[in-house]
Structure formats: C-alpha cells, structure tokens
Coordinates of C-alpha atoms in Angstrom, one line a residue:
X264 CA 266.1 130.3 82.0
X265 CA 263.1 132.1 82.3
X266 CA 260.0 130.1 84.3
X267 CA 257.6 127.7 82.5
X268 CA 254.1 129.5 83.0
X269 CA 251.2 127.0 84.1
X270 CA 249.4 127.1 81.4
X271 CA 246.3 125.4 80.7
X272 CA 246.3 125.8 76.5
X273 CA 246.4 123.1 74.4
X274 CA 248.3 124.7 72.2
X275 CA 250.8 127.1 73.7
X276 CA 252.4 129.8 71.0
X277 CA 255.3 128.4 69.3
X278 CA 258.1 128.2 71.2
X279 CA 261.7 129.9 69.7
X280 CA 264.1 126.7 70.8
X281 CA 262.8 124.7 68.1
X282 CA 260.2 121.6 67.0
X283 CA 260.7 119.2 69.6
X284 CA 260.4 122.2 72.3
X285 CA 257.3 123.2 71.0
X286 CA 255.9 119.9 70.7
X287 CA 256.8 119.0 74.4
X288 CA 255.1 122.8 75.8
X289 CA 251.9 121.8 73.6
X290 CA 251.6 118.2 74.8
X291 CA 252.3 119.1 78.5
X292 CA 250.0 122.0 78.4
X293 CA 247.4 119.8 77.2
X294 CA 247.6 117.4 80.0
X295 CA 247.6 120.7 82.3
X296 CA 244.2 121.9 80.6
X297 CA 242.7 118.4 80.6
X298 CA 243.0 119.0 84.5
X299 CA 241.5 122.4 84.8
X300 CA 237.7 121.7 85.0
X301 CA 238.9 119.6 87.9
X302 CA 238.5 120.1 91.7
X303 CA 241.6 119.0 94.0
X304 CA 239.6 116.9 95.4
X305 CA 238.3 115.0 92.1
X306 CA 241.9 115.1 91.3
X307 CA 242.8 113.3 94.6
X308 CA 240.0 110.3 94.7
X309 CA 240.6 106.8 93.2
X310 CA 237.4 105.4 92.2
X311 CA 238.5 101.4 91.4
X312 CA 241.7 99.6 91.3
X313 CA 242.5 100.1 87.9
X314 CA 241.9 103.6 87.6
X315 CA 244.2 106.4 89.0
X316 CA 243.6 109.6 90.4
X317 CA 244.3 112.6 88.2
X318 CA 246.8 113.8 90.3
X319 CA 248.9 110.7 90.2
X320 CA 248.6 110.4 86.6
X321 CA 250.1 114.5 86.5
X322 CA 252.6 113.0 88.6
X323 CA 253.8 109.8 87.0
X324 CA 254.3 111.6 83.4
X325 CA 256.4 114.1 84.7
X326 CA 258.0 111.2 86.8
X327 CA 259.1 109.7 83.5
X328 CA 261.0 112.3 81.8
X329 CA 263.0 113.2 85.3
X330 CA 263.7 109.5 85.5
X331 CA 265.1 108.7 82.0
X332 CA 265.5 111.7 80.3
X333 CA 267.0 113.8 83.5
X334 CA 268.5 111.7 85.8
X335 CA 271.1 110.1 83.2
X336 CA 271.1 112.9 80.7
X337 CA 271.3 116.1 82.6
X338 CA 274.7 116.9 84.7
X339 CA 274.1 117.7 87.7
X340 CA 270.2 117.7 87.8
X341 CA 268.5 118.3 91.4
X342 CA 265.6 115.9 91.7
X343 CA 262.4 117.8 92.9
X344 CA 261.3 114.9 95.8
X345 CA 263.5 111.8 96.4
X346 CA 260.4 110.0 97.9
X347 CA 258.8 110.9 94.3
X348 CA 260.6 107.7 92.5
X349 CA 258.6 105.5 94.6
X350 CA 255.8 107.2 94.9
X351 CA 254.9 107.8 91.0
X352 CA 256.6 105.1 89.4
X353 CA 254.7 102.4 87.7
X354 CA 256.5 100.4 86.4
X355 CA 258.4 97.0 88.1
X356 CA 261.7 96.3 89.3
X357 CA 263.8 98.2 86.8
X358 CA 263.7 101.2 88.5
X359 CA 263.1 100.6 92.1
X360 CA 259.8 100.1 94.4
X361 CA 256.6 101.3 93.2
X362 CA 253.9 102.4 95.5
X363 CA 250.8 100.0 94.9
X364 CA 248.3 100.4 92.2
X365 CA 245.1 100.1 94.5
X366 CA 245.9 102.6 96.9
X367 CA 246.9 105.7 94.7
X368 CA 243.6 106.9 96.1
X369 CA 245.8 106.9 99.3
X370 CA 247.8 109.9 98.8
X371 CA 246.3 112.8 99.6
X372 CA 250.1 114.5 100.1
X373 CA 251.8 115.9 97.9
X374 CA 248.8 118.1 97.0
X375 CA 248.1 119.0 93.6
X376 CA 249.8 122.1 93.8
X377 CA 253.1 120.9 94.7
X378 CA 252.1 118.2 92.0
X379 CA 252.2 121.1 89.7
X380 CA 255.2 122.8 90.8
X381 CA 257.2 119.4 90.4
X382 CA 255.7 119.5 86.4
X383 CA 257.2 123.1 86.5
X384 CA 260.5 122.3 87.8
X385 CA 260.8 119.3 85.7
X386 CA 259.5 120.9 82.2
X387 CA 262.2 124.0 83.2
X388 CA 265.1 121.6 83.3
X389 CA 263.3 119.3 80.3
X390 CA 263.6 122.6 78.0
X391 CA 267.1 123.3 79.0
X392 CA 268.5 120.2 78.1
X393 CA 266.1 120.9 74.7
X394 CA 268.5 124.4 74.8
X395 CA 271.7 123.0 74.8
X396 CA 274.0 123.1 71.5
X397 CA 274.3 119.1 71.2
X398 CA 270.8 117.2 72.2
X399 CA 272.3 113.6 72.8
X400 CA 270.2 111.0 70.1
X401 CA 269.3 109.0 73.1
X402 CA 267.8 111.7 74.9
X403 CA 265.9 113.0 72.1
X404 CA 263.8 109.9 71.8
X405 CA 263.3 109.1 75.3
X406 CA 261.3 112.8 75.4
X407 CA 259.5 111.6 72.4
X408 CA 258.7 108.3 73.9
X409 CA 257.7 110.2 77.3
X410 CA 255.6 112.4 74.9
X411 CA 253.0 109.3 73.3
X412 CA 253.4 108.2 77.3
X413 CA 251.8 111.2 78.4
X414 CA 249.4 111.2 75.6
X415 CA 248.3 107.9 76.7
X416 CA 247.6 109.1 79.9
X417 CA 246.1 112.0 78.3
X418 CA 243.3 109.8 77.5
X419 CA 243.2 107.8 80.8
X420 CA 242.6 111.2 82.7
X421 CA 239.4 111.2 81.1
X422 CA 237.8 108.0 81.1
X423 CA 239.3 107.7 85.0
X424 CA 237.7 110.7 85.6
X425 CA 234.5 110.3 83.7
X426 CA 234.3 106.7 86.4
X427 CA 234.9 108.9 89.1
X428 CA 232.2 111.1 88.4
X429 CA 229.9 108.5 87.7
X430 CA 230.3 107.3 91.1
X431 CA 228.9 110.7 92.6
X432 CA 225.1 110.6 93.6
X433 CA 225.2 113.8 92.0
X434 CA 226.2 112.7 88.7
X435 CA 228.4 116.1 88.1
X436 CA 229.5 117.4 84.5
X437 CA 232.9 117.5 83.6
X438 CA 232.5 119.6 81.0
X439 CA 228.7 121.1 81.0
X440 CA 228.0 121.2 77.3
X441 CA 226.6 119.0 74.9
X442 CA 228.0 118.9 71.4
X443 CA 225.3 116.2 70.3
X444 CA 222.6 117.1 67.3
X445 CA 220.4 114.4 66.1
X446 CA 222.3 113.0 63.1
X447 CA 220.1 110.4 60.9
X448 CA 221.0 106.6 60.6
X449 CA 223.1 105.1 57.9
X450 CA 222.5 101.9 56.4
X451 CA 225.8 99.9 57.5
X452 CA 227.4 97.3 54.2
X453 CA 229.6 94.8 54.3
X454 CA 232.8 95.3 52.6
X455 CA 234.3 92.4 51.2
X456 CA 237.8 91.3 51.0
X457 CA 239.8 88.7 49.3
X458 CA 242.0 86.4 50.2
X459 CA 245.8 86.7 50.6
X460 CA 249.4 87.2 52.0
X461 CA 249.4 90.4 53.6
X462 CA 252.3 92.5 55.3
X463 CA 250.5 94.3 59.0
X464 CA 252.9 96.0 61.7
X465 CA 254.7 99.6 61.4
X466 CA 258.0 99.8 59.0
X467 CA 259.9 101.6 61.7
X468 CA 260.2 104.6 59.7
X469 CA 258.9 107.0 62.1
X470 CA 257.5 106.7 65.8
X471 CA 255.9 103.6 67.3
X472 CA 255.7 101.7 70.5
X473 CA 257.7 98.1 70.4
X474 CA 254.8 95.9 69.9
X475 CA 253.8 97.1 66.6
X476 CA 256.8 95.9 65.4
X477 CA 258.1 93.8 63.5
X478 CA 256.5 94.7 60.3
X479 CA 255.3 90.9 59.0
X480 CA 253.7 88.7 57.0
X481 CA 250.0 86.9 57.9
X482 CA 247.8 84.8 55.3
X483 CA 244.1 86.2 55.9
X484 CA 241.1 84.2 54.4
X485 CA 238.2 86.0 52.3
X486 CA 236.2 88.0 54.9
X487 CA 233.6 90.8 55.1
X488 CA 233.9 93.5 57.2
X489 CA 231.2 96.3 58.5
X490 CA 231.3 99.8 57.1
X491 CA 230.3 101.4 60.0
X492 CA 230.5 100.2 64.0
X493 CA 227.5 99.4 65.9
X494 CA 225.8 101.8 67.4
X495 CA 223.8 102.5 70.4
X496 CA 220.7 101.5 69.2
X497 CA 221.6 98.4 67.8
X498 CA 223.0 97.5 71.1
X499 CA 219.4 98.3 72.2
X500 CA 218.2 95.7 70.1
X501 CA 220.3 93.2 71.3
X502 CA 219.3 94.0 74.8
X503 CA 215.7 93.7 74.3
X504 CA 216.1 90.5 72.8
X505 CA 217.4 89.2 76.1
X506 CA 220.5 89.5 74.8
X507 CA 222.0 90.1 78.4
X508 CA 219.7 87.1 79.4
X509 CA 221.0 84.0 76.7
X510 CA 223.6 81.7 78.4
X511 CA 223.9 80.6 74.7
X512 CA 225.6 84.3 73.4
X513 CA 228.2 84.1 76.1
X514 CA 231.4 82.8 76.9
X515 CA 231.4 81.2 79.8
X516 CA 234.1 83.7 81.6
X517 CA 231.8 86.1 79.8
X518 CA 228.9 84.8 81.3
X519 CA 230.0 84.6 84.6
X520 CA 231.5 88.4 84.6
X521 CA 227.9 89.3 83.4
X522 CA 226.1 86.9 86.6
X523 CA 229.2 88.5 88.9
X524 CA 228.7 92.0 87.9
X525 CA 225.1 92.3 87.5
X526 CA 225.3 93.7 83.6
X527 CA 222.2 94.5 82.0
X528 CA 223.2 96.8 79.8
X529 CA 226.7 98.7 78.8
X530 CA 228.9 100.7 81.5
X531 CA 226.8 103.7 82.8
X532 CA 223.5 103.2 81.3
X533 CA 220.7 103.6 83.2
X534 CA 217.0 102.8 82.2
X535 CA 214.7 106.0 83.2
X536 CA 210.8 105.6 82.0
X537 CA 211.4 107.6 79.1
X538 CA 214.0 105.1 77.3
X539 CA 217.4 104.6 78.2
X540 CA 220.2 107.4 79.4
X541 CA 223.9 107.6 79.9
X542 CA 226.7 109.3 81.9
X543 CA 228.9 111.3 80.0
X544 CA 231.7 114.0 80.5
X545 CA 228.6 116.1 79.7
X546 CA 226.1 114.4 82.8
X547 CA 223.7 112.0 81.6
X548 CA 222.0 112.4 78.5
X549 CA 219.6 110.1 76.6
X550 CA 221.0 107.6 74.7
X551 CA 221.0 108.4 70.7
X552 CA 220.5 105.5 68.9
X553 CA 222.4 106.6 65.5
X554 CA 225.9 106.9 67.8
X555 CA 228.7 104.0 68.1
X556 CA 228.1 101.7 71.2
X557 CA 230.8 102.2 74.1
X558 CA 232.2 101.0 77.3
X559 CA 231.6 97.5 76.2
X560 CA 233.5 94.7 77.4
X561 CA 234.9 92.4 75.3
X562 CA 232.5 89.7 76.8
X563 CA 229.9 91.7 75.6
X564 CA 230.8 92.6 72.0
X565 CA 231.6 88.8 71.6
X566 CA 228.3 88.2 72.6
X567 CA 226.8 90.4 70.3
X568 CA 228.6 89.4 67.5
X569 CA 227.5 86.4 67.9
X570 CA 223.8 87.4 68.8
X571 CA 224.0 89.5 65.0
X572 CA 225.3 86.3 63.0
X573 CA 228.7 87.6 62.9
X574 CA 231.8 87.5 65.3
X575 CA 234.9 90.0 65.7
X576 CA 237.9 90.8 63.1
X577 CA 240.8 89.9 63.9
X578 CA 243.5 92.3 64.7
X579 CA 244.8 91.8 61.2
X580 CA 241.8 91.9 59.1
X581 CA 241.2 95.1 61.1
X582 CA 244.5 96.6 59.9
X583 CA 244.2 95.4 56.1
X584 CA 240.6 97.1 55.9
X585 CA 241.3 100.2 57.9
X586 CA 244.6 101.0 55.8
X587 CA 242.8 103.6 53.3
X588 CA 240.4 104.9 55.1
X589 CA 240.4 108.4 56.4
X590 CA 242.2 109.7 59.5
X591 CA 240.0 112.3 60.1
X592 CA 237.8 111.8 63.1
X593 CA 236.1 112.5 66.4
X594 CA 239.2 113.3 68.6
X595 CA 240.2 114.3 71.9
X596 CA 240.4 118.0 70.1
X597 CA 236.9 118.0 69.2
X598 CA 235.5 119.0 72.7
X599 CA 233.0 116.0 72.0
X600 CA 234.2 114.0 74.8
X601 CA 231.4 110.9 73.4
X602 CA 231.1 108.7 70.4
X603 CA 229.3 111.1 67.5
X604 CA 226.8 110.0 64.9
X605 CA 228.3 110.0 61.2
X606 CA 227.6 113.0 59.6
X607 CA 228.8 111.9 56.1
X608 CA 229.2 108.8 54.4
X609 CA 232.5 107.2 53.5
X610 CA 233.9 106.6 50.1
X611 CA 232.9 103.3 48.5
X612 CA 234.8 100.3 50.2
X613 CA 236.2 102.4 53.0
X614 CA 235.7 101.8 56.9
X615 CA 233.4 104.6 58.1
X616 CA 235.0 106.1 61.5
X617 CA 237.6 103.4 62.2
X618 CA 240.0 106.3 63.8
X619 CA 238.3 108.0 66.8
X620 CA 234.9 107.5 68.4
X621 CA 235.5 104.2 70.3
X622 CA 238.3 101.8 70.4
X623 CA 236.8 98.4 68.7
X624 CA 237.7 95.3 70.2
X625 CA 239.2 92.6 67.9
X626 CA 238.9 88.3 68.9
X627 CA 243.0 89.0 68.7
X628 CA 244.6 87.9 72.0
X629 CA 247.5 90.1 72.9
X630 CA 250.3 88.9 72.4
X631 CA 254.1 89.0 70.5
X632 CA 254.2 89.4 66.7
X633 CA 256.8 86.8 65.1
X634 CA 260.5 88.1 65.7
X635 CA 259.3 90.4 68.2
X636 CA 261.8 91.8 70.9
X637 CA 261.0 94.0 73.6
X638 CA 263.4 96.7 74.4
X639 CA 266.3 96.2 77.1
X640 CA 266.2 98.2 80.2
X641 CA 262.8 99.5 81.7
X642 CA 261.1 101.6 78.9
X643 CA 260.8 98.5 77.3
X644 CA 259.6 96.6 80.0
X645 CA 255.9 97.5 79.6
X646 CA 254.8 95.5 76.6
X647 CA 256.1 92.0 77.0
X648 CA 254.9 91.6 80.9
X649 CA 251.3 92.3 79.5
X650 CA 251.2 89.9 76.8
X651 CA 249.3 87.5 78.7
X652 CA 245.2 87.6 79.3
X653 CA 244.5 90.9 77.1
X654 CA 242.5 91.1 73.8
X655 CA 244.0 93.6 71.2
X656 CA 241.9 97.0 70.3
X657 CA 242.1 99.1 67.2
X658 CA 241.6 102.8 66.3
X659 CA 241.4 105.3 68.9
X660 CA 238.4 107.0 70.5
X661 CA 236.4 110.2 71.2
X662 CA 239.0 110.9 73.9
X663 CA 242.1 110.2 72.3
X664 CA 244.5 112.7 70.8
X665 CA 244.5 112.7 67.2
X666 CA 248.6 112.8 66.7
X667 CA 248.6 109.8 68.9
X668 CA 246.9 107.3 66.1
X669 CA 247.4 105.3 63.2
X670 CA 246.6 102.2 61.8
X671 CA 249.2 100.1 63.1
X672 CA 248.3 101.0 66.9
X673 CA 247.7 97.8 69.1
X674 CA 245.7 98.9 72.4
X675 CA 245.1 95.9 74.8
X676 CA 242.7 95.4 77.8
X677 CA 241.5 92.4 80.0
X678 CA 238.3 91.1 78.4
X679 CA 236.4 92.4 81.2
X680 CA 237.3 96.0 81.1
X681 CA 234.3 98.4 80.7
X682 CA 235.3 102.1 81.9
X683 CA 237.6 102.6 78.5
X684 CA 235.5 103.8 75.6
X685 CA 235.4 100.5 73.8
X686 CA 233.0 99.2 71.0
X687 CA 233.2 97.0 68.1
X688 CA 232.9 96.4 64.4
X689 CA 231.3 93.4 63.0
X690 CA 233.0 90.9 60.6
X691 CA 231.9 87.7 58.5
X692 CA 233.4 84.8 56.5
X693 CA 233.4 85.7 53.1

C-alpha cells in the first residue's frame, strides 16, 4: 500500500477506495492542519487541568481507532508503541491504565514527530482494512464513531490552544488575521411558543452519540424564546450595572466561583482605557458589541438571565424552537475562529444563529433521557459516568465543524467551565 502523505488539507482530493475512505483522509487531515500554525513546543504545554496539549489530543484520536477498530479487527496488526495504550487512553478501566489527566503537560517524549508518524502508521493500516473486499459492519461504525471522536477533539485543539496562548505574556496569534467587519445591531424578539406534548431526541436513523437517544416524549409549557443570543455588548451592560457585583443575581456556587476566581468580566477580557478587549485565535482585539457573548460560565449566564428578567431554556424548549431554523452558520470552516455579528436576519419565527457561533447553555442538568441505555463495553462508557454535575449545551460554535452538528446534539460541561466558547439565549414564561 502506498504511504499516507502528511498532509495538512482539510479536504484532501477524493480518495479511489470509496466514501468512508475519503471521509476518514478529510477528517484526519483536518486535525493535521488544525496543528500546523503550531510550534512543538505549543503542542507540548498543558496550560490547566482540563485542557490537553495538542500533541496528546493527535495522539489519543489516533489511539482510538488502533484500539477498537485495529486491535480486534485487523489480523495480525503491529501496534506502533505498546507503552502508547497507557499513555493516550482516556478513558477508565475498560481498557487498561490511563496516564493522568493533570499531567499530560508531563510528556515531552514521544515528540510530535513520532506523534505524527504513529498517525501515519495507523491511518496506513486504517485504509487497508477500508481496502479489503468485506469491511466487517462492526468495524465500519467504530471508524465512524472514531471519526465525530476526532471531530470533537477537533474543536478542543482550539479552544485548548486558544488558553494556552492566552497564558503567554506575549499574547501570540494563532492565526494572524482578522475576519471581523463592523456588522450593525439587530433588534432581538421573542418568539412565542405554545404549549404541548412534544417528541425531542434523534430517531436513530443515521449517526448519533448514545445520549441523544432515546427519541421521547416531554410536555413543555407556553414559553418565549430570543431570536437572537446575547451579544457582547449586552453583556457589557450587565457588567456596568454591577452585574458581577449583585450577590442577589447569583447562585450561591455561582457566587462563590465568581469571589474564588476573581471574575469581573467573561474569560479573556481585559479592560484597556479605550473600552474593553479580548484574546482571540487572532490576538486581542476590541470587543464588538453587535457579536454573541462567549466563554461564559454557566454561573454567569444564569446570572444574567436573571439580571435581564428572563432565565435559560431548557434543553428541550431549545430543541423544539431550533428544529426549523437554518443550519447554515459560522463554522470551524469559516476561518473565523470567533463568534460573528449577524449579517442577515432570519425568517419570521426562526432562531437567528442557533448552529455555530457559541454553544448556549441551557438550565438542563445532564443527565439520562427516559429508557436510556448506555452502550456495553468501553465506547459506551463515556456518557453515563458523566451524567452527574454537568449542565447540557446546545448548537455548536465558531470552532466546531459544521458536519459534526444538528439539533439533537447534547454538549455538557461543569457549570463553572469558561475556556469552551459558551454563551446563551434568553427565554421567558409565556
């Protein structure tokens, strides 16, 4: 078989073996390229416990597919590095020891180079089994699973990353553009919906992770929801009104994060004497008003919810209302890399930019939908040891990829959590 080229494309040319082949060079070469701006060294450093170096995240999705889609499905497969199934493995006690979270920082060997010649060695073997005459069901869907896996960490190379640089004195680019142009404000409306037995979750028809399912039935009450998220410079507003300052708009775990962690305004803002600024991919930038707030906790977007007159949808109402609007959005595809201002508006009684831009917080814990049931064995084991703790998110953001979305996608975090790019839409009784 002829050698996988490192290639940093997105999009690689189409590939002769067939769909799923092409799919898997396209998705793998993305993660490649999403690397590529980087310095060994950036890809080395861990910058807080819950954030991984680059490296390890190259690591750990090329980990998965040699662990369940090689190991039991290829005869006679050579594993690249014994020491590797510790090393990069993530997840409990299905599949051995895992090296610990915190110190992923720790590893300065393997270096990234032999990082990427263990991606090489594993994508060459990956596409041979993809060669062969008979492509066992089982196998097929583990490398589509492994493919929305690596997706996922598509996205958490950047916002790790983007923390990372953050921490830097220098405050280095990323990616040393800026796609921003002043975009002018749009009135935001409520959008009203009525009461009812409604069916929310995926129908299993074609991919989805476990806890989307099962597809079910809830009884939602009248509510309102916003047409548009909030932006940055209505979170502005919020802060000059002591918003950060009010023991009243806080949860008291909330207010204690805030008292703990010194917040006085979002995740990397910083107030210069011209008005406020904020790290990006791009290097700090002014902030622009007219663009959807991020890097919010949910202690924060609770708080201004209830600063506004309003509180958060649920998970549910969030589903029902975002199930005709548009798709299209402000992806990882765009080159953006940061919330965008709303160029057009949406059609009457639609959710303006619920896919893309920020992820929005919902007052939904995390937890199992009726009749759920995780899957046996260790891909499955993810979903149900997390239920616990986490409030659900909706929609996707400026730095996830497009293919990875739709409207049944549950995203969870601690309430705490600021590094993701997390916002919010406002909701009201009816």
């Amino acid at each position: 078989m002829d050698p996988i080229p490192d290639s940093t494309c997105a999009s690689p040319r189409p590939d002769p073996r067939g769909q799923l082949s092409e799919t898997y060079l396209s998705i793998r070469g993305a993660t490649r390229a999403l690397a590529a701006p980087l310095s060994a060294e950036d890809c080395a450093i861990q910058s807080m416990p819950d954030a991984s170096p680059v490296k390890w995240h190259l690591a750990h999705t090329t980990w998965f597919f040699e662990t369940f889609v090689l190991v039991p499905h290829q005869p006679g497969y050579r594993a690249f590095a014994p020491d590797y199934r510790v090393l990069f493995n993530s997840y409990y006690n299905s599949v051995g020891d895992r090296y610990p979270r915190p110190e992923r920082g720790l590893l300065s060997r393997p270096g990234l180079e032999e990082v990427f010649a263990y991606r090489r060695h594993v994508d060459e073997a990956v596409l041979g089994l993809l060669a062969a005459d008979r492509l066992p069901a089982e196998a097929g869907g583990l490398i589509e699973l492994g493919l929305h896996h690596e997706q996922q960490h598509q996205e958490l190379i950047l916002t790790d990353a983007k923390h990372l640089l953050s921490r830097n004195p220098l405050k280095p680019a990323y990616q040393k553009q800026w796609p921003l142009t002043a975009i002018r404000a749009r009135e935001p409306r409520w959008i009203a919906f009525e009461e009812g037995l409604r069916e929310i979750g995926h129908s299993g028809h074609d991919f989805c992770f476990d806890n989307e399912t099962p597809r079910h039935r809830v009884w939602l009450d009248a509510f309102r929801i916003a047409s548009h998220p909030v932006t940055h410079g209505d979170f502005i507003d919020f802060i000059e009104d002591g918003g950060y300052r009010r023991p009243e708009l806080w949860l008291s775990a909330g207010r204690d994060a805030v008292t703990a962690g010194g917040w006085e305004a979002p995740l990397y803002w910083q107030r210069r004497e011209d008005g406020w600024h904020v790290f990006t991919l791009h290097g700090e930038v002014p902030v622009d008003r007219n663009t959807p707030v991020c890097h919010v906790s949910f202690f924060e977007a609770e708080a201004f919810a209830r600063w506004a007159n309003a509180r958060l949808p649920t998970e549910a109402e969030w589903e029902v209302a975002a199930r005709d609007a548009s798709r299209a959005g402000n992806f990882l595809e765009s080159g953006a890399l940061h919330p965008l201002a709303l160029r057009g508006a949406p059609a009457e009684g639609r959710l303006a930019q619920a896919f893309g831009d920020v992820w929005e917080w919902t007052r939904s814990d995390y937890g199992p939908y009726p009749g759920y049931r995780p899957v046996a064995g260790a891909i499955g084991e993810y979903n149900g040891k997390f239920m616990c703790g986490q409030y659900v998110l909706r929609g996707g953001s400026c730095v996830t990829p497009a293919a990875h979305l739709r409207a049944t996608y549950r995203n969870f975090f601690p309430p705490q959590a600021r590094w993701q790019f997390s916002g919010l839409r406002l909701a009201r009784e009816a």
